């Protein structure tokens, strides 16, 4: 399912939470022995630290099941934008269209894995236009049923090539929006600004599970809590629920509705392009293009929804501007980006889709302060302040926190 480069493997096969995460958690949080409350089902008591270690140590390699993903980020309707912003095609600009689709609504995924070299993920919202990512040994396929395009490449890296697999260990796939991928990202954010506890038990997809709860200790974050249902037997995350601090229904809810840890049938990973499909062959040297870079979002957590490290960015310029800097720490950290000279345009180009301009207008509110003036773009999780002089402040914080950061920024 993943191409031959390590970045590609992180997109489609991030298997196990590094054991180091558990150690960092213990060293920086001082996890208290929060015991699982009695309930249905009744399970042995476990501490948060032990549960994190259980996730990290999970070595499940075979799995098949169905994942239901519901996302409500508080975005205006995206109807009509998918095609204008990149829908229709397994490669090229198809990725943005798919990412836009995952930004709202409910989606159903079928997932299967038999070790690191046999994986399949299919979006089944529309049976006539399914989207699949398939890896079977050296063969890697990305198929878009809407455009009837299939991109194929051959990954020549042997399974034992540790260099090609340095960031993975054998286990289940962490495809876009699956509980495993979301939990990996959440646990990376665990630090001294985070509370981690065990809060009872649950029954998910017919499996007994513990409930791990991750919360910011700081005020001002738009994230209220993250609840993770962890399989009591094998440590696999079965469900991920992120609730905003503003209350209401979950902003992201991804969980198995069916799951089976038996070895899937070998035929599960067979792929033959449907009759009439356009097949695009990618040479082995270009295998990183077999699964388009943004064909599906890496995970459903928006960028900057989790804590960032303070200081200068990694050298990548943003839209021709300066590097990214981080103000503050932990869950209330804010990324400041110096945009292009001349500031951020208040309107899109004349040839931009009308729906795109309406979308931006619906998101934005005018703001003023010591920084001057600008526009605040809001969702239920991530907010951004774009100032008229070209700076962008973005984070999983309230608009007031963004304005305060801009006012105090020198």
Short mmCIF file of C-alpha atoms in Angstrom, two decimals, residues 52-290:
data_model
loop_
_atom_site.label_atom_id
_atom_site.label_comp_id
_atom_site.label_asym_id
_atom_site.label_seq_id
_atom_site.Cartn_x
_atom_site.Cartn_y
_atom_site.Cartn_z
CA UNK A 52 0.42 3.50 26.85
CA UNK A 53 3.09 0.82 27.09
CA UNK A 54 0.53 -1.74 25.96
CA UNK A 55 -0.18 0.31 22.83
CA UNK A 56 3.53 0.71 22.17
CA UNK A 57 4.22 -3.00 22.58
CA UNK A 58 1.34 -4.16 20.36
CA UNK A 59 2.68 -6.40 17.58
CA UNK A 60 -0.55 -7.23 15.73
CA UNK A 61 0.20 -8.01 12.08
CA UNK A 62 -3.09 -9.39 10.76
CA UNK A 63 -6.36 -7.53 10.72
CA UNK A 64 -9.48 -6.91 8.68
CA UNK A 65 -12.44 -4.73 9.47
CA UNK A 66 -14.61 -1.71 8.84
CA UNK A 67 -13.90 1.76 10.22
CA UNK A 68 -16.51 4.51 10.46
CA UNK A 69 -15.12 8.04 10.46
CA UNK A 70 -17.20 11.11 11.29
CA UNK A 71 -15.63 14.57 11.07
CA UNK A 72 -17.30 17.82 12.11
CA UNK A 73 -14.75 20.64 12.12
CA UNK A 74 -17.41 23.34 11.83
CA UNK A 75 -16.54 24.10 8.23
CA UNK A 76 -19.07 25.60 5.83
CA UNK A 77 -20.47 23.21 3.27
CA UNK A 78 -17.83 21.91 0.88
CA UNK A 79 -20.39 20.92 -1.75
CA UNK A 80 -19.15 21.81 -5.21
CA UNK A 81 -15.57 22.37 -4.12
CA UNK A 82 -14.29 18.81 -4.58
CA UNK A 83 -14.21 18.96 -8.35
CA UNK A 84 -12.94 22.54 -8.56
CA UNK A 85 -10.16 21.88 -6.06
CA UNK A 86 -8.82 18.63 -7.36
CA UNK A 87 -11.46 15.91 -7.49
CA UNK A 88 -11.54 13.20 -10.08
CA UNK A 89 -8.32 11.34 -10.65
CA UNK A 90 -6.05 8.89 -8.93
CA UNK A 91 -3.06 11.14 -9.39
CA UNK A 92 -2.31 14.77 -10.04
CA UNK A 93 -4.62 17.05 -8.08
CA UNK A 94 -7.03 14.32 -7.01
CA UNK A 95 -5.57 14.42 -3.53
CA UNK A 96 -6.97 17.80 -2.55
CA UNK A 97 -10.42 16.71 -3.57
CA UNK A 98 -10.14 13.63 -1.36
CA UNK A 99 -8.77 15.65 1.54
CA UNK A 100 -11.66 18.09 1.23
CA UNK A 101 -14.10 15.18 1.32
CA UNK A 102 -12.59 13.91 4.59
CA UNK A 103 -12.90 17.34 6.21
CA UNK A 104 -16.59 16.85 6.88
CA UNK A 105 -19.29 14.22 7.11
CA UNK A 106 -19.24 10.48 7.69
CA UNK A 107 -17.10 8.03 5.72
CA UNK A 108 -16.66 4.27 5.79
CA UNK A 109 -13.32 2.55 5.26
CA UNK A 110 -12.54 -1.14 4.78
CA UNK A 111 -9.06 -2.04 5.99
CA UNK A 112 -7.02 -5.23 5.88
CA UNK A 113 -3.42 -6.20 6.59
CA UNK A 114 -1.21 -9.24 6.66
CA UNK A 115 2.14 -7.87 7.76
CA UNK A 116 3.95 -4.86 6.28
CA UNK A 117 3.78 -6.04 2.66
CA UNK A 118 0.09 -6.86 2.30
CA UNK A 119 -2.30 -4.04 3.01
CA UNK A 120 -5.54 -2.70 1.61
CA UNK A 121 -7.61 0.37 2.42
CA UNK A 122 -10.80 1.21 0.53
CA UNK A 123 -13.12 4.19 0.93
CA UNK A 124 -16.59 2.74 0.36
CA UNK A 125 -18.85 5.79 0.60
CA UNK A 126 -19.94 5.31 -3.00
CA UNK A 127 -19.84 1.79 -4.41
CA UNK A 128 -19.60 3.16 -7.96
CA UNK A 129 -16.67 5.44 -7.14
CA UNK A 130 -14.59 3.65 -4.54
CA UNK A 131 -11.05 4.75 -3.78
CA UNK A 132 -8.50 2.06 -2.92
CA UNK A 133 -4.88 1.86 -1.85
CA UNK A 134 -3.47 -1.67 -2.22
CA UNK A 135 -0.07 -3.16 -1.55
CA UNK A 136 0.61 -6.82 -2.35
CA UNK A 137 4.30 -7.61 -2.06
CA UNK A 138 6.13 -5.44 -4.59
CA UNK A 139 2.96 -4.28 -6.36
CA UNK A 140 1.46 -0.98 -5.23
CA UNK A 141 -1.86 0.31 -6.61
CA UNK A 142 -3.95 3.45 -6.14
CA UNK A 143 -7.36 3.27 -7.80
CA UNK A 144 -9.98 6.01 -8.13
CA UNK A 145 -13.33 4.58 -9.23
CA UNK A 146 -14.71 8.04 -9.94
CA UNK A 147 -12.23 8.72 -12.75
CA UNK A 148 -11.53 5.02 -13.42
CA UNK A 149 -7.79 5.63 -13.15
CA UNK A 150 -5.35 3.17 -11.59
CA UNK A 151 -1.75 4.09 -10.76
CA UNK A 152 0.63 1.13 -10.47
CA UNK A 153 4.25 0.88 -9.40
CA UNK A 154 6.69 -1.78 -8.32
CA UNK A 155 8.40 -1.41 -4.96
CA UNK A 156 11.71 -3.25 -5.25
CA UNK A 157 12.70 -2.86 -1.58
CA UNK A 158 12.91 -6.29 0.08
CA UNK A 159 10.89 -6.80 3.23
CA UNK A 160 14.04 -7.24 5.31
CA UNK A 161 15.53 -3.97 4.11
CA UNK A 162 15.74 -2.12 7.40
CA UNK A 163 16.86 1.03 5.66
CA UNK A 164 13.62 1.26 3.77
CA UNK A 165 11.61 0.41 6.86
CA UNK A 166 13.51 2.22 9.56
CA UNK A 167 10.43 4.03 10.84
CA UNK A 168 8.14 1.01 11.05
CA UNK A 169 7.79 -2.32 12.77
CA UNK A 170 5.53 -5.17 11.66
CA UNK A 171 1.91 -4.57 12.53
CA UNK A 172 -1.42 -3.27 11.35
CA UNK A 173 -1.76 -0.43 8.86
CA UNK A 174 -2.27 3.16 9.99
CA UNK A 175 -4.07 4.49 6.97
CA UNK A 176 -5.79 7.86 6.73
CA UNK A 177 -8.28 8.54 9.50
CA UNK A 178 -7.92 5.08 11.09
CA UNK A 179 -7.83 4.92 14.91
CA UNK A 180 -4.19 3.76 14.85
CA UNK A 181 -2.96 6.73 12.82
CA UNK A 182 -4.89 9.21 14.96
CA UNK A 183 -3.65 7.71 18.23
CA UNK A 184 -0.04 7.76 16.99
CA UNK A 185 -0.31 11.50 16.40
CA UNK A 186 -2.03 12.14 19.74
CA UNK A 187 0.61 10.24 21.74
CA UNK A 188 3.40 12.17 20.02
CA UNK A 189 1.88 15.29 21.58
CA UNK A 190 2.00 13.95 25.14
CA UNK A 191 4.25 16.11 27.31
CA UNK A 192 4.23 18.01 30.59
CA UNK A 193 1.26 20.09 29.44
CA UNK A 194 -0.88 16.96 29.10
CA UNK A 195 -3.06 14.95 31.48
CA UNK A 196 -3.32 11.22 30.70
CA UNK A 197 -5.68 8.95 32.64
CA UNK A 198 -7.68 5.75 32.32
CA UNK A 199 -11.42 6.31 32.55
CA UNK A 200 -13.33 3.06 32.62
CA UNK A 201 -13.93 0.41 30.00
CA UNK A 202 -15.97 -0.03 26.82
CA UNK A 203 -17.11 -2.61 24.32
CA UNK A 204 -16.02 -1.68 20.78
CA UNK A 205 -16.73 -3.83 17.70
CA UNK A 206 -17.28 -6.82 19.96
CA UNK A 207 -13.96 -6.35 21.80
CA UNK A 208 -13.28 -5.44 25.44
CA UNK A 209 -11.39 -2.16 25.69
CA UNK A 210 -9.91 0.31 28.16
CA UNK A 211 -10.62 4.03 27.76
CA UNK A 212 -7.50 6.23 27.70
CA UNK A 213 -8.22 9.95 28.10
CA UNK A 214 -5.78 12.66 26.97
CA UNK A 215 -6.50 16.26 27.97
CA UNK A 216 -4.62 19.57 27.79
CA UNK A 217 -3.71 20.95 31.21
CA UNK A 218 -3.62 24.46 29.77
CA UNK A 219 -6.61 26.73 29.23
CA UNK A 220 -7.13 28.37 25.86
CA UNK A 221 -6.91 25.24 23.72
CA UNK A 222 -9.79 24.37 21.41
CA UNK A 223 -9.22 20.68 22.21
CA UNK A 224 -11.23 19.50 25.19
CA UNK A 225 -10.27 15.85 25.33
CA UNK A 226 -9.16 12.86 23.28
CA UNK A 227 -10.61 9.50 24.26
CA UNK A 228 -9.00 6.32 22.94
CA UNK A 229 -10.52 2.86 23.28
CA UNK A 230 -7.64 0.36 23.51
CA UNK A 231 -8.17 -3.36 22.94
CA UNK A 232 -7.67 -5.00 26.33
CA UNK A 233 -6.14 -8.08 24.77
CA UNK A 234 -3.68 -6.85 22.16
CA UNK A 235 -3.30 -3.09 22.71
CA UNK A 236 -4.67 -2.05 19.31
CA UNK A 237 -6.53 1.31 19.31
CA UNK A 238 -10.14 0.54 18.35
CA UNK A 239 -11.73 3.98 18.58
CA UNK A 240 -10.57 7.62 18.67
CA UNK A 241 -12.83 10.48 19.74
CA UNK A 242 -11.76 14.14 19.87
CA UNK A 243 -14.15 16.54 21.58
CA UNK A 244 -13.63 20.34 21.33
CA UNK A 245 -13.36 22.42 24.48
CA UNK A 246 -16.41 24.33 23.31
CA UNK A 247 -18.53 21.24 23.81
CA UNK A 248 -21.03 19.65 21.46
CA UNK A 249 -20.57 16.50 19.45
CA UNK A 250 -17.14 15.12 18.63
CA UNK A 251 -15.08 16.93 16.03
CA UNK A 252 -13.43 13.66 15.02
CA UNK A 253 -14.80 10.20 15.76
CA UNK A 254 -13.11 7.21 14.15
CA UNK A 255 -13.70 3.67 15.25
CA UNK A 256 -14.02 0.09 14.16
CA UNK A 257 -17.56 -1.17 13.72
CA UNK A 258 -16.24 -4.62 12.78
CA UNK A 259 -12.78 -6.05 13.39
CA UNK A 260 -11.17 -9.47 13.07
CA UNK A 261 -7.57 -10.20 14.03
CA UNK A 262 -7.37 -13.43 12.05
CA UNK A 263 -5.20 -13.57 8.90
CA UNK A 264 -7.17 -12.20 5.93
CA UNK A 265 -7.54 -14.38 2.84
CA UNK A 266 -4.67 -13.91 0.40
CA UNK A 267 -7.17 -12.88 -2.29
CA UNK A 268 -8.01 -9.79 -0.22
CA UNK A 269 -4.84 -8.15 -1.54
CA UNK A 270 -5.30 -9.08 -5.19
CA UNK A 271 -6.04 -6.13 -7.45
CA UNK A 272 -6.98 -6.19 -11.11
CA UNK A 273 -7.95 -2.86 -12.72
CA UNK A 274 -11.62 -2.95 -13.73
CA UNK A 275 -12.44 -3.21 -17.41
CA UNK A 276 -12.11 0.17 -19.08
CA UNK A 277 -9.89 1.67 -16.38
CA UNK A 278 -6.94 3.80 -17.43
CA UNK A 279 -3.73 2.30 -16.03
CA UNK A 280 -0.81 4.61 -15.32
CA UNK A 281 2.50 2.79 -14.85
CA UNK A 282 5.16 4.35 -12.66
CA UNK A 283 8.74 3.02 -12.85
CA UNK A 284 10.28 1.62 -9.69
CA UNK A 285 12.53 4.68 -9.42
CA UNK A 286 9.43 6.85 -9.25
CA UNK A 287 7.50 4.63 -6.88
CA UNK A 288 6.93 7.50 -4.52
CA UNK A 289 4.34 8.73 -7.00
CA UNK A 290 2.38 5.48 -7.06
#
